Tab-separated table of C-alpha atoms in Angstrom:
chain	number	residue	atom	x	y	z
F	3	GLY	CA	-173.371	2.419	-52.591
F	4	TYR	CA	-176.755	3.406	-54.022
F	5	LEU	CA	-175.544	2.472	-57.522
F	6	ASP	CA	-174.273	-0.719	-56.560
F	7	ILE	CA	-177.764	-1.414	-55.521
F	8	ALA	CA	-179.124	-0.111	-59.364
F	9	LEU	CA	-176.250	-2.636	-60.463
F	10	ALA	CA	-177.182	-5.728	-58.331
F	11	LEU	CA	-180.566	-5.196	-59.764
F	12	VAL	CA	-179.387	-5.308	-63.246
F	13	ILE	CA	-177.743	-8.504	-62.312
F	14	SER	CA	-180.815	-10.281	-60.842
F	15	CYS	CA	-182.527	-9.626	-63.922
F	16	ILE	CA	-180.114	-10.911	-66.090
F	17	THR	CA	-179.810	-14.104	-64.276
F	18	GLY	CA	-183.498	-14.613	-64.448
F	19	LEU	CA	-183.793	-13.728	-67.979
F	20	TRP	CA	-180.887	-16.298	-68.443
F	21	LEU	CA	-183.065	-18.874	-66.699
F	22	MET	CA	-185.997	-18.147	-68.653
F	23	LEU	CA	-183.939	-18.115	-71.759
F	24	TYR	CA	-182.539	-21.567	-71.100
F	25	ALA	CA	-185.549	-23.135	-69.960
F	26	SER	CA	-187.381	-22.008	-73.391
F	27	THR	CA	-188.062	-24.239	-76.143
F	28	ASP	CA	-189.580	-21.802	-78.632
F	29	ARG	CA	-187.072	-20.331	-80.782
F	30	ALA	CA	-188.821	-17.116	-81.325
F	31	ARG	CA	-189.582	-16.505	-77.781
F	32	SER	CA	-185.712	-17.808	-76.791
F	33	TRP	CA	-184.803	-14.924	-79.227
F	34	ARG	CA	-186.833	-12.353	-77.676
F	35	LEU	CA	-185.226	-13.203	-74.329
F	36	ALA	CA	-181.700	-13.197	-75.406
F	37	LEU	CA	-182.177	-9.514	-76.762
F	38	LEU	CA	-184.064	-8.457	-73.791
F	39	THR	CA	-181.089	-10.072	-71.590
F	40	VAL	CA	-178.531	-8.014	-73.682
F	41	ALA	CA	-180.597	-4.789	-73.367
F	42	VAL	CA	-181.056	-5.093	-69.742
F	43	GLY	CA	-177.245	-6.132	-69.389
F	44	ALA	CA	-176.274	-3.012	-71.352
F	45	THR	CA	-178.060	-0.618	-68.964
F	46	ALA	CA	-175.455	-1.507	-66.481
F	47	GLY	CA	-172.951	0.334	-68.510
F	48	PHE	CA	-175.020	3.311	-68.227
F	49	ILE	CA	-175.108	2.857	-64.611
F	50	LYS	CA	-171.408	3.063	-63.412
F	51	ASN	CA	-167.789	2.040	-64.481
F	52	GLU	CA	-168.082	-1.377	-63.309
F	53	GLY	CA	-171.367	-1.895	-65.298
F	54	ILE	CA	-168.919	-2.052	-68.535
F	55	VAL	CA	-167.881	-5.458	-66.835
F	56	VAL	CA	-171.536	-6.891	-66.833
F	57	THR	CA	-172.454	-5.357	-70.349
F	58	GLY	CA	-169.873	-7.263	-71.893
F	59	LEU	CA	-170.219	-10.298	-69.846
F	60	ALA	CA	-174.280	-10.021	-70.499
F	61	SER	CA	-173.595	-9.609	-74.292
F	62	LEU	CA	-171.344	-12.374	-74.807
F	63	ALA	CA	-172.667	-14.989	-72.489
F	64	THR	CA	-176.297	-14.503	-73.929
F	65	LEU	CA	-174.796	-15.070	-77.581
F	66	VAL	CA	-172.980	-18.024	-76.559
F	67	LEU	CA	-175.815	-19.569	-74.749
F	68	TYR	CA	-178.038	-18.910	-77.711
F	69	LEU	CA	-175.637	-20.095	-80.128
F	70	PHE	CA	-175.052	-23.074	-77.907
F	71	LYS	CA	-179.083	-23.515	-77.824
F	72	TYR	CA	-179.704	-23.384	-81.673
F	73	ARG	CA	-176.288	-23.825	-83.116
F	74	ARG	CA	-176.576	-20.864	-86.067
F	75	LEU	CA	-178.152	-17.544	-86.329
F	76	THR	CA	-180.415	-16.411	-89.312
F	77	GLY	CA	-179.890	-13.502	-91.100
F	78	ARG	CA	-182.495	-11.373	-89.541
F	79	GLU	CA	-181.162	-12.706	-85.889
F	80	TRP	CA	-177.542	-11.482	-86.990
F	81	ALA	CA	-179.097	-7.889	-87.779
F	82	THR	CA	-180.576	-7.649	-84.614
F	83	VAL	CA	-177.681	-9.183	-82.777
F	84	LEU	CA	-175.659	-5.919	-84.689
F	85	ILE	CA	-177.877	-3.425	-83.413
F	86	THR	CA	-178.313	-4.663	-79.957
F	87	GLY	CA	-174.674	-4.671	-79.744
F	88	LEU	CA	-174.523	-1.096	-80.881
F	89	TYR	CA	-176.880	-0.190	-77.944
F	90	ALA	CA	-174.726	-2.407	-75.824
F	91	VAL	CA	-171.243	-0.211	-77.108
F	92	SER	CA	-173.153	3.190	-76.740
F	93	GLY	CA	-173.141	2.219	-72.925
F	94	VAL	CA	-169.449	2.160	-73.176
F	95	ALA	CA	-168.960	5.185	-75.258
F	96	LEU	CA	-171.048	7.304	-72.915
F	97	TRP	CA	-169.123	6.494	-70.387
F	98	GLN	CA	-165.992	7.563	-71.991
F	99	HIS	CA	-167.520	10.595	-72.997
F	100	ILE	CA	-168.163	11.464	-69.425
F	101	GLN	CA	-164.528	10.569	-68.642
F	102	GLN	CA	-163.149	12.986	-71.010
F	103	THR	CA	-165.883	15.828	-70.808
F	104	TYR	CA	-164.947	15.798	-66.751
F	105	GLY	CA	-161.501	14.664	-66.834
F	106	ILE	CA	-162.038	11.646	-64.887
F	107	ALA	CA	-158.625	10.068	-64.695
F	108	ILE	CA	-158.274	6.066	-65.071
F	109	TYR	CA	-154.737	5.068	-64.187
F	110	LEU	CA	-155.291	1.197	-63.619
F	111	GLY	CA	-151.848	-0.719	-64.121
F	112	GLU	CA	-149.557	2.395	-64.345
F	113	ASN	CA	-146.321	1.986	-62.185
F	114	ILE	CA	-147.498	-1.314	-60.528
F	115	GLN	CA	-145.051	-3.937	-59.960
F	116	ALA	CA	-145.549	-7.636	-59.463
F	117	THR	CA	-144.445	-7.749	-55.772
F	118	THR	CA	-147.001	-4.842	-54.794
F	119	MET	CA	-149.689	-6.917	-56.509
F	120	ILE	CA	-148.690	-9.943	-54.356
F	121	MET	CA	-148.410	-8.151	-51.215
F	122	ARG	CA	-152.160	-6.802	-51.825
F	123	ILE	CA	-153.641	-10.219	-51.949
F	124	LYS	CA	-153.906	-10.497	-48.244
F	125	PRO	CA	-155.400	-6.927	-47.640
F	126	ILE	CA	-158.125	-7.883	-50.531
F	127	LEU	CA	-159.188	-11.291	-48.930
F	128	PHE	CA	-159.529	-9.171	-45.427
F	129	HIS	CA	-161.373	-6.565	-46.985
F	130	TYR	CA	-164.105	-9.223	-48.724
F	131	LEU	CA	-164.167	-11.226	-45.230
F	132	ASP	CA	-164.611	-7.988	-43.201
F	133	THR	CA	-167.391	-7.238	-45.673
F	134	LEU	CA	-168.840	-10.641	-45.395
F	135	TYR	CA	-168.996	-10.675	-41.299
F	136	ASN	CA	-169.504	-6.853	-41.278
F	137	THR	CA	-173.100	-7.727	-39.196
F	138	SER	CA	-172.995	-4.363	-37.824
F	139	GLY	CA	-173.432	-2.692	-40.997
F	140	PHE	CA	-175.281	-5.239	-43.016
F	141	GLY	CA	-177.113	-7.369	-40.415
F	142	MET	CA	-177.105	-10.961	-40.826
F	143	GLY	CA	-178.847	-11.273	-43.959
F	144	LEU	CA	-175.031	-11.191	-45.793
F	145	VAL	CA	-173.812	-14.078	-43.607
F	146	LEU	CA	-176.891	-16.324	-44.186
F	147	LEU	CA	-176.842	-15.621	-47.760
F	148	PHE	CA	-173.251	-16.619	-47.862
F	149	ILE	CA	-174.150	-19.902	-46.093
F	150	THR	CA	-177.271	-20.302	-48.246
F	151	MET	CA	-175.216	-19.833	-51.439
F	152	ILE	CA	-172.602	-22.638	-50.291
F	153	ILE	CA	-175.206	-24.919	-49.770
F	154	THR	CA	-176.959	-24.389	-52.729
F	155	ILE	CA	-173.788	-25.082	-54.979
F	156	THR	CA	-173.081	-27.997	-53.036
F	157	ILE	CA	-176.245	-29.292	-53.582
F	158	SER	CA	-176.023	-28.237	-57.380
F	159	LEU	CA	-172.816	-29.881	-57.478
F	160	VAL	CA	-174.019	-33.014	-56.024
F	161	THR	CA	-176.825	-33.909	-58.074
F	162	ARG	CA	-175.444	-32.342	-61.179
F	163	GLN	CA	-177.548	-30.012	-61.760
F	164	GLY	CA	-174.901	-27.512	-63.151
F	165	LYS	CA	-177.544	-24.970	-65.025
F	166	HIS	CA	-178.292	-23.894	-61.649
F	167	LEU	CA	-175.160	-22.425	-61.072
F	168	THR	CA	-175.380	-19.786	-63.915
F	169	ALA	CA	-177.135	-17.567	-61.440
F	170	TYR	CA	-173.841	-17.446	-59.965
F	171	ALA	CA	-171.611	-16.681	-62.909
F	172	ILE	CA	-172.159	-12.523	-63.043
F	173	PRO	CA	-171.277	-11.944	-59.305
F	174	LEU	CA	-168.490	-14.459	-59.439
F	175	ILE	CA	-166.790	-12.655	-62.463
F	176	LEU	CA	-167.887	-9.616	-61.594
F	177	LEU	CA	-166.227	-9.748	-58.149
F	178	SER	CA	-163.134	-11.343	-59.886
F	179	SER	CA	-162.760	-7.873	-62.176
F	180	TYR	CA	-162.775	-5.937	-58.811
F	181	THR	CA	-160.091	-8.221	-57.390
F	182	VAL	CA	-158.386	-7.588	-60.704
F	183	VAL	CA	-158.771	-3.756	-60.372
F	184	TYR	CA	-157.808	-3.800	-56.941
F	185	LEU	CA	-154.420	-5.636	-57.702
F	186	ILE	CA	-153.267	-3.217	-60.364
F	187	THR	CA	-154.485	0.424	-59.120
F	188	PRO	CA	-151.355	2.135	-58.127
F	189	LEU	CA	-153.470	3.614	-55.148
F	190	ASN	CA	-154.110	1.708	-51.685
C-alpha cells in the first residue's frame, strides 16, 4: 500500500509535467520538460513491478507528445533521448536483477485458459467497485473523487477540450494493465 502512494506521486508529477509540456511554446523549455517527464517516469520502475508500465508509458507518450509538437528531433535531442532511455531501461534491468537474485517467480500467463479469464471478469469488476465504495477504509474522499472525475470528463468532452483528458491517461492505462495481469495470472 505504501509503495502505491509513491507510485501515485510519480503519476501525479508526470501528469503535471505533461500539462506544462503541452502548454509550453519555447522549444528549449519543452525539451527540458520532456526529459524531466521521462526521468520522473523512470523512477516508477525503481519503486515496484507495476512501475515498469508507468516507466514505459511515460517515456513513449512524452516522446510522441514532443514529436507531435515539434515534428522532428535534432541530433543533440536524439543523443539525449538515448541517454534518458538508458536511464529508464536501468529501472527495468534493476527489477530483473532483484527478481533473479531473490528468486521472485513471475508466472503470468502460464496454464491459463480463456474460459478461466472470462470467469474472472465479474470478480475483477466487483473488486474495483468494492474498492470504490469502501468508505470505511478510504472515507468518502474516493467516492467524491470518482464523481468529480466523471463530471470533469463530461465537461471536457462537451466543451471539446480534449487536452484536459490527458491527465486521466496514465491511471486509466495503469488500471487496464492491472486488469490484464488479474486476467492472466494462474492464481486467484
